[in-house]
Amino acid sequence: MKAEIITIGDEILIGQIVDTNSAWMGQQLNFLGIEVYQVTSVHDNHEHILKAFAEAEQNADLVLITGGLGPTKDDITKKCLCEYFDTELVFHPEVLEHVRSLLSSRNVTINQLNQDQALLPASCTVLHNSAGTASGMWFERNNTIFVSMPGVPFEMEAIMSEEVFPRLVKLGITQSIVHKTVLTIGLPESMLAEKIERWEDALPDFIKLAYLPSPMMVRLRLSAYGTDQSALEAEVDRQVKELLTIIPEFVFGFDDDNLGIALGRMLVESGKTLALAESCTGGNIAHFITSNAGSSAYFKGGVVAYSNEIKNRLLEVPVETLNSFGAVSQEVAEAMAIGAQKALKTDYSVATTGIAGPDGGSDEKPVGTVWIAVAGPSGVISKKYIFKHNRERNIIRTTHTALNLLRIFILNQNSALI
Amino acid sequence: MKAEIITIGDEILIGQIVDTNSAWMGQQLNFLGIEVYQVTSVHDNHEHILKAFAEAEQNADLVLITGGLGPTKDDITKKCLCEYFDTELVFHPEVLEHVRSLLSSRNVTINQLNQDQALLPASCTVLHNSAGTASGMWFERNNTIFVSMPGVPFEMEAIMSEEVFPRLVKLGITQSIVHKTVLTIGLPESMLAEKIERWEDALPDFIKLAYLPSPMMVRLRLSAYGTDQSALEAEVDRQVKELLTIIPEFVFGFDDDNLGIALGRMLVESGKTLALAESCTGGNIAHFITSNAGSSAYFKGGVVAYSNEIKNRLLEVPVETLNSFGAVSQEVAEAMAIGAQKALKTDYSVATTGIAGPDGGSDEKPVGTVWIAVAGPSGVISKKYIFKHNRERNIIRTTHTALNLLRIFILNQNSALI
């Protein structure tokens, strides 16, 4: 089955937003064994939209359309669909009821524009949007399925997951694809490739390996293609187990895991707690950890000690230490970690202090200089890094590096205890 | 002048990477007054690529192609271009010299695949790639310009900036586009549309208005099209000024501003400082603020008080208050705000406490229940919200709502002082 994605909206073409919807849909369809033939982004322009529909109908069995379904005047997708499928808008009382209850839960009074969202093409199957007021629409013609959805990512994802995928699965998909992603941290791509070369070369033909590097980690994605789903799964599992014997300390999780989830598992299993003392990361480590549900089981809290005054007052870093060594120093990082561990009464703590940029650097301590300290039951360790990136990337790298330092620290501690 | 962007590569269609190149190019072309008519992403497939070229030639005056220029076998763009323009590869010694010196500076020995990068179509103008080994190519036919560039973002950007834009400017551009984005918060899209309906209807024909909603704010983008750049700018400015008289309290900034930047301006102008006490937002407000360079001028720090113990120990929320009213209550939110203001010695503070989900909700306090408090020189205010979303969105909404509550609080305080 071939799919085409059409994204509608001036904001994409003038580069005001980056189209992340297509990547998400491409990935999901791929899991289902549906090949995305083309992605086409077009203006909020009546003629152009109709032309894109017609071309897609020729190329694809499934046309997924996002965008242009808002209640305002610049959104014309619904009008174009009516014209393309030669139908007219009819009133759907159940949609109005949904719009009304959703808005009322947000304390918004319904107005005429919202009411019009209950007007939908007569010839479509209405797809419920649990996350918003713009319904999805499902059309079929000449063996091609058209699905129109709003462009707001979480609304599109809700309609795809709850309405579109179940229908597509019912249509019967022939080829199976099995993916498994192994998350590694601590080895650059080229060194990782060298370490696992023999394993990679011995992979069977029907399993493809992709290296997906990001600023801090390298994800290894195994994709197996074939007809027998469970045989594919078994072989992928076998290969992953073998990989784990080659690089055990560099693998921190699988698929949708992140470092926070992996650390959470380690802490919960051992009944330990964590505190943070963040300067240059400015709350990003706390945010990263608390983004994961259930983090309150091991994360007690943290101090964002952006000014020296706060480092002293809340974390008891001595003023003399701050004055003698400067805020970005091994001494201050370690004092912050120990201070957080004491003040928040936790087993472990992580502290960061550095120069995120763009200002504040010097010859001795250039932008990107970061000290990270980790304190635990057995004492405190610290390490200096020079990241040399822009502010955003320095914050992200420091966040991941700090959490990985904690992970290694706990691993070593546990193995020392055995 | 109309442009089409064609991005080539399987990795885009299976969602392995998000196509950020198109957004960058769209933005840049837009600044130059060139309208992007369509973005098309296609597979590394010979027939499909040629079809996309032919369709683009019919639609556009300028076709910008990225991807498929690497030295490996799966990259076939160069071969397709030769076929499309009926030409053949010829050897360019100056390109080989460049590839050789670039690789040697990276301590890489040149191999046959690299040497082949000096083979380029005879009928094109070679565009120097200062950032990599794959040259750009410029073709002209039937009044349409084709430019092919590598898909690596910084290489594409180097060729666009150093080779393509100077040539495009020389061609003389007739139509100008002027954009201005007005950032609003506090009104849902439909209520905003109602409030500004008369203003919107009275806009001149050459100005288009787009509503760009995101979970918390609605951006209003005015786009003016015409030949006289300064006349367009003047008219857009005039319209924006008029809009400001209709919804003054809902506009917090323009173009690339964010709430953090807007608040930073307000605080720096009045020489005031800010502290945070975050429970359910878990550090995200601190992260949002410190993502902006220069935030240390007004942001002293914060406490991520995830457990009740920390609310009591670091923010001095009385244990009796926590026990009587529960952590998610007006009393605790206000005590947290006042506690942060005191502990961190700042003029203003913001506190959040709520149930982000997915667990922890009850009939009385369902998931999404949030109390936000703001403390300032004149006292403390607080407000209850019920967001009813998933964890991620509840955190984002609380972050934006809290910062907007602070913005309104400061605005009212300033106007009360006048």
Coordinates of N, CA and C in Angstrom, one line a residue, chain B residues 106-183:
Chain B
R106 N 40.6 17.1 7.7 CA 39.9 16.3 8.7 C 40.6 15.0 8.9
N107 N 41.9 14.9 8.4 CA 42.7 13.7 8.6 C 42.1 12.5 7.9
V108 N 41.4 12.7 6.8 CA 40.8 11.5 6.1 C 41.5 11.4 4.8
T109 N 41.8 10.2 4.4 CA 42.5 9.9 3.2 C 41.4 9.8 2.1
I110 N 41.7 10.4 0.9 CA 40.7 10.4 -0.2 C 40.6 9.0 -0.8
N111 N 39.4 8.6 -1.1 CA 39.2 7.3 -1.8 C 38.4 7.5 -3.1
Q112 N 38.2 6.4 -3.8 CA 37.5 6.6 -5.1 C 36.2 7.3 -5.0
L113 N 35.4 6.9 -4.0 CA 34.1 7.6 -3.8 C 34.2 9.1 -3.7
N114 N 35.2 9.5 -3.0 CA 35.4 11.0 -2.8 C 35.8 11.6 -4.1
Q115 N 36.7 10.9 -4.8 CA 37.2 11.4 -6.1 C 36.1 11.6 -7.1
D116 N 35.1 10.7 -7.0 CA 33.9 10.8 -8.0 C 33.1 12.1 -7.7
Q117 N 33.3 12.7 -6.6 CA 32.5 13.9 -6.3 C 33.0 15.1 -7.2
A118 N 34.2 14.9 -7.8 CA 34.6 15.9 -8.8 C 34.0 15.7 -10.1
L119 N 33.3 14.7 -10.3 CA 32.6 14.5 -11.6 C 31.2 15.2 -11.5
L120 N 31.0 16.1 -12.4 CA 29.7 16.9 -12.3 C 29.2 17.2 -13.7
P121 N 27.8 17.4 -13.8 CA 27.2 17.5 -15.1 C 27.8 18.6 -15.9
A122 N 28.1 18.3 -17.2 CA 28.7 19.3 -18.1 C 27.9 20.6 -18.2
S123 N 26.6 20.5 -18.2 CA 25.8 21.7 -18.6 C 25.5 22.6 -17.4
C124 N 26.0 22.3 -16.2 CA 25.6 23.1 -15.0 C 26.8 24.0 -14.6
T125 N 26.4 25.0 -13.9 CA 27.4 25.9 -13.2 C 27.6 25.2 -11.9
V126 N 28.9 24.9 -11.6 CA 29.2 24.3 -10.3 C 29.2 25.3 -9.2
L127 N 28.5 25.0 -8.1 CA 28.4 25.9 -6.9 C 29.3 25.4 -5.8
H128 N 30.3 26.2 -5.4 CA 31.3 25.8 -4.4 C 30.6 25.5 -3.1
N129 N 31.0 24.4 -2.5 CA 30.5 24.0 -1.2 C 31.6 24.2 -0.1
S130 N 31.6 25.3 0.5 CA 32.7 25.6 1.5 C 32.6 24.7 2.7
A131 N 31.5 24.1 2.9 CA 31.3 23.3 4.2 C 31.4 21.8 4.0
G132 N 31.6 21.3 2.7 CA 31.6 19.9 2.5 C 32.1 19.5 1.2
T133 N 32.0 18.2 0.8 CA 32.6 17.7 -0.4 C 31.7 17.6 -1.6
A134 N 30.4 17.7 -1.3 CA 29.4 17.6 -2.5 C 29.1 19.0 -3.0
S135 N 29.5 19.3 -4.2 CA 29.2 20.6 -4.8 C 27.8 20.8 -5.1
G136 N 27.4 22.1 -5.1 CA 26.0 22.4 -5.6 C 26.0 22.5 -7.1
M137 N 24.9 22.5 -7.8 CA 24.8 22.6 -9.2 C 23.7 23.5 -9.6
W138 N 23.9 24.4 -10.6 CA 22.9 25.4 -11.1 C 22.6 25.1 -12.5
F139 N 21.4 24.8 -12.9 CA 21.0 24.6 -14.3 C 19.9 25.6 -14.7
E140 N 19.9 26.0 -15.9 CA 18.8 26.8 -16.4 C 18.2 26.2 -17.7
R141 N 16.9 26.2 -17.7 CA 16.2 25.7 -18.9 C 14.8 26.3 -19.0
N142 N 14.3 26.7 -20.1 CA 13.0 27.3 -20.3 C 12.6 28.2 -19.2
N143 N 13.4 29.2 -18.9 CA 13.1 30.2 -17.9 C 13.0 29.6 -16.5
T144 N 13.3 28.3 -16.3 CA 13.3 27.8 -14.9 C 14.8 27.5 -14.5
I145 N 15.0 27.9 -13.2 CA 16.4 27.6 -12.6 C 16.2 26.4 -11.7
F146 N 17.2 25.5 -11.9 CA 17.2 24.3 -11.0 C 18.5 24.4 -10.2
V147 N 18.4 24.3 -8.9 CA 19.6 24.3 -8.0 C 19.6 23.0 -7.2
S148 N 20.7 22.2 -7.3 CA 20.8 21.0 -6.5 C 21.8 21.2 -5.4
M149 N 21.5 20.8 -4.2 CA 22.4 20.9 -3.1 C 22.4 19.7 -2.2
P150 N 23.4 19.5 -1.4 CA 23.4 18.4 -0.5 C 22.3 18.6 0.6
G151 N 21.9 17.5 1.3 CA 20.8 17.6 2.3 C 21.3 17.9 3.7
V152 N 22.7 17.8 3.9 CA 23.2 18.2 5.2 C 22.9 19.7 5.5
P153 N 22.2 20.0 6.6 CA 21.7 21.4 6.7 C 22.8 22.4 6.6
F154 N 23.9 22.3 7.3 CA 24.9 23.4 7.2 C 25.6 23.5 5.9
E155 N 25.6 22.4 5.1 CA 26.2 22.5 3.8 C 25.2 23.2 2.8
M156 N 23.9 22.8 2.9 CA 22.9 23.5 2.1 C 22.9 25.0 2.4
E157 N 23.0 25.3 3.7 CA 22.9 26.7 4.1 C 24.1 27.5 3.6
A158 N 25.3 26.8 3.6 CA 26.5 27.5 3.1 C 26.3 27.8 1.6
I159 N 25.9 26.8 0.8 CA 25.7 27.0 -0.6 C 24.6 28.0 -0.9
M160 N 23.5 28.0 -0.2 CA 22.4 29.0 -0.4 C 23.0 30.4 -0.1
S161 N 23.7 30.5 1.0 CA 24.1 31.9 1.4 C 25.2 32.4 0.5
E162 N 26.1 31.5 0.2 CA 27.3 32.0 -0.5 C 27.2 32.0 -2.0
E163 N 26.4 31.1 -2.5 CA 26.3 31.0 -4.0 C 24.9 31.3 -4.6
V164 N 23.9 30.8 -3.9 CA 22.5 30.9 -4.6 C 21.9 32.3 -4.4
F165 N 21.9 32.8 -3.1 CA 21.3 34.1 -2.9 C 21.9 35.2 -3.7
P166 N 23.3 35.3 -3.7 CA 23.9 36.4 -4.5 C 23.4 36.4 -6.0
R167 N 23.3 35.1 -6.5 CA 22.8 35.0 -7.9 C 21.4 35.4 -8.1
L168 N 20.5 35.0 -7.1 CA 19.1 35.4 -7.2 C 18.9 36.9 -7.1
V169 N 19.6 37.5 -6.2 CA 19.5 38.9 -6.0 C 19.8 39.6 -7.3
K170 N 20.9 39.1 -8.0 CA 21.3 39.7 -9.3 C 20.2 39.6 -10.3
L171 N 19.4 38.6 -10.3 CA 18.3 38.4 -11.2 C 17.2 39.5 -11.1
G172 N 17.2 40.2 -10.0 CA 16.2 41.3 -9.8 C 14.9 40.7 -9.4
I173 N 14.5 41.1 -8.2 CA 13.2 40.5 -7.7 C 12.1 41.6 -7.8
T174 N 11.0 41.2 -8.3 CA 10.0 42.2 -8.4 C 9.1 42.3 -7.2
Q175 N 8.5 41.1 -6.8 CA 7.6 41.2 -5.7 C 8.2 41.1 -4.3
S176 N 7.7 42.0 -3.4 CA 8.2 42.0 -2.0 C 7.1 41.4 -1.2
I177 N 7.5 40.8 -0.1 CA 6.6 40.3 0.9 C 7.0 40.8 2.3
V178 N 6.1 41.3 3.0 CA 6.4 41.8 4.4 C 5.6 41.0 5.4
H179 N 6.2 40.4 6.4 CA 5.5 39.7 7.4 C 5.7 40.4 8.7
K180 N 4.7 40.3 9.5 CA 4.8 40.7 10.9 C 3.9 39.8 11.7
T181 N 4.4 39.2 12.8 CA 3.6 38.3 13.6 C 3.4 38.9 15.0
V182 N 2.1 38.9 15.3 CA 1.7 39.5 16.6 C 1.4 38.3 17.5
L183 N 2.0 38.3 18.7 CA 1.9 37.2 19.6 C 0.8 37.5 20.7

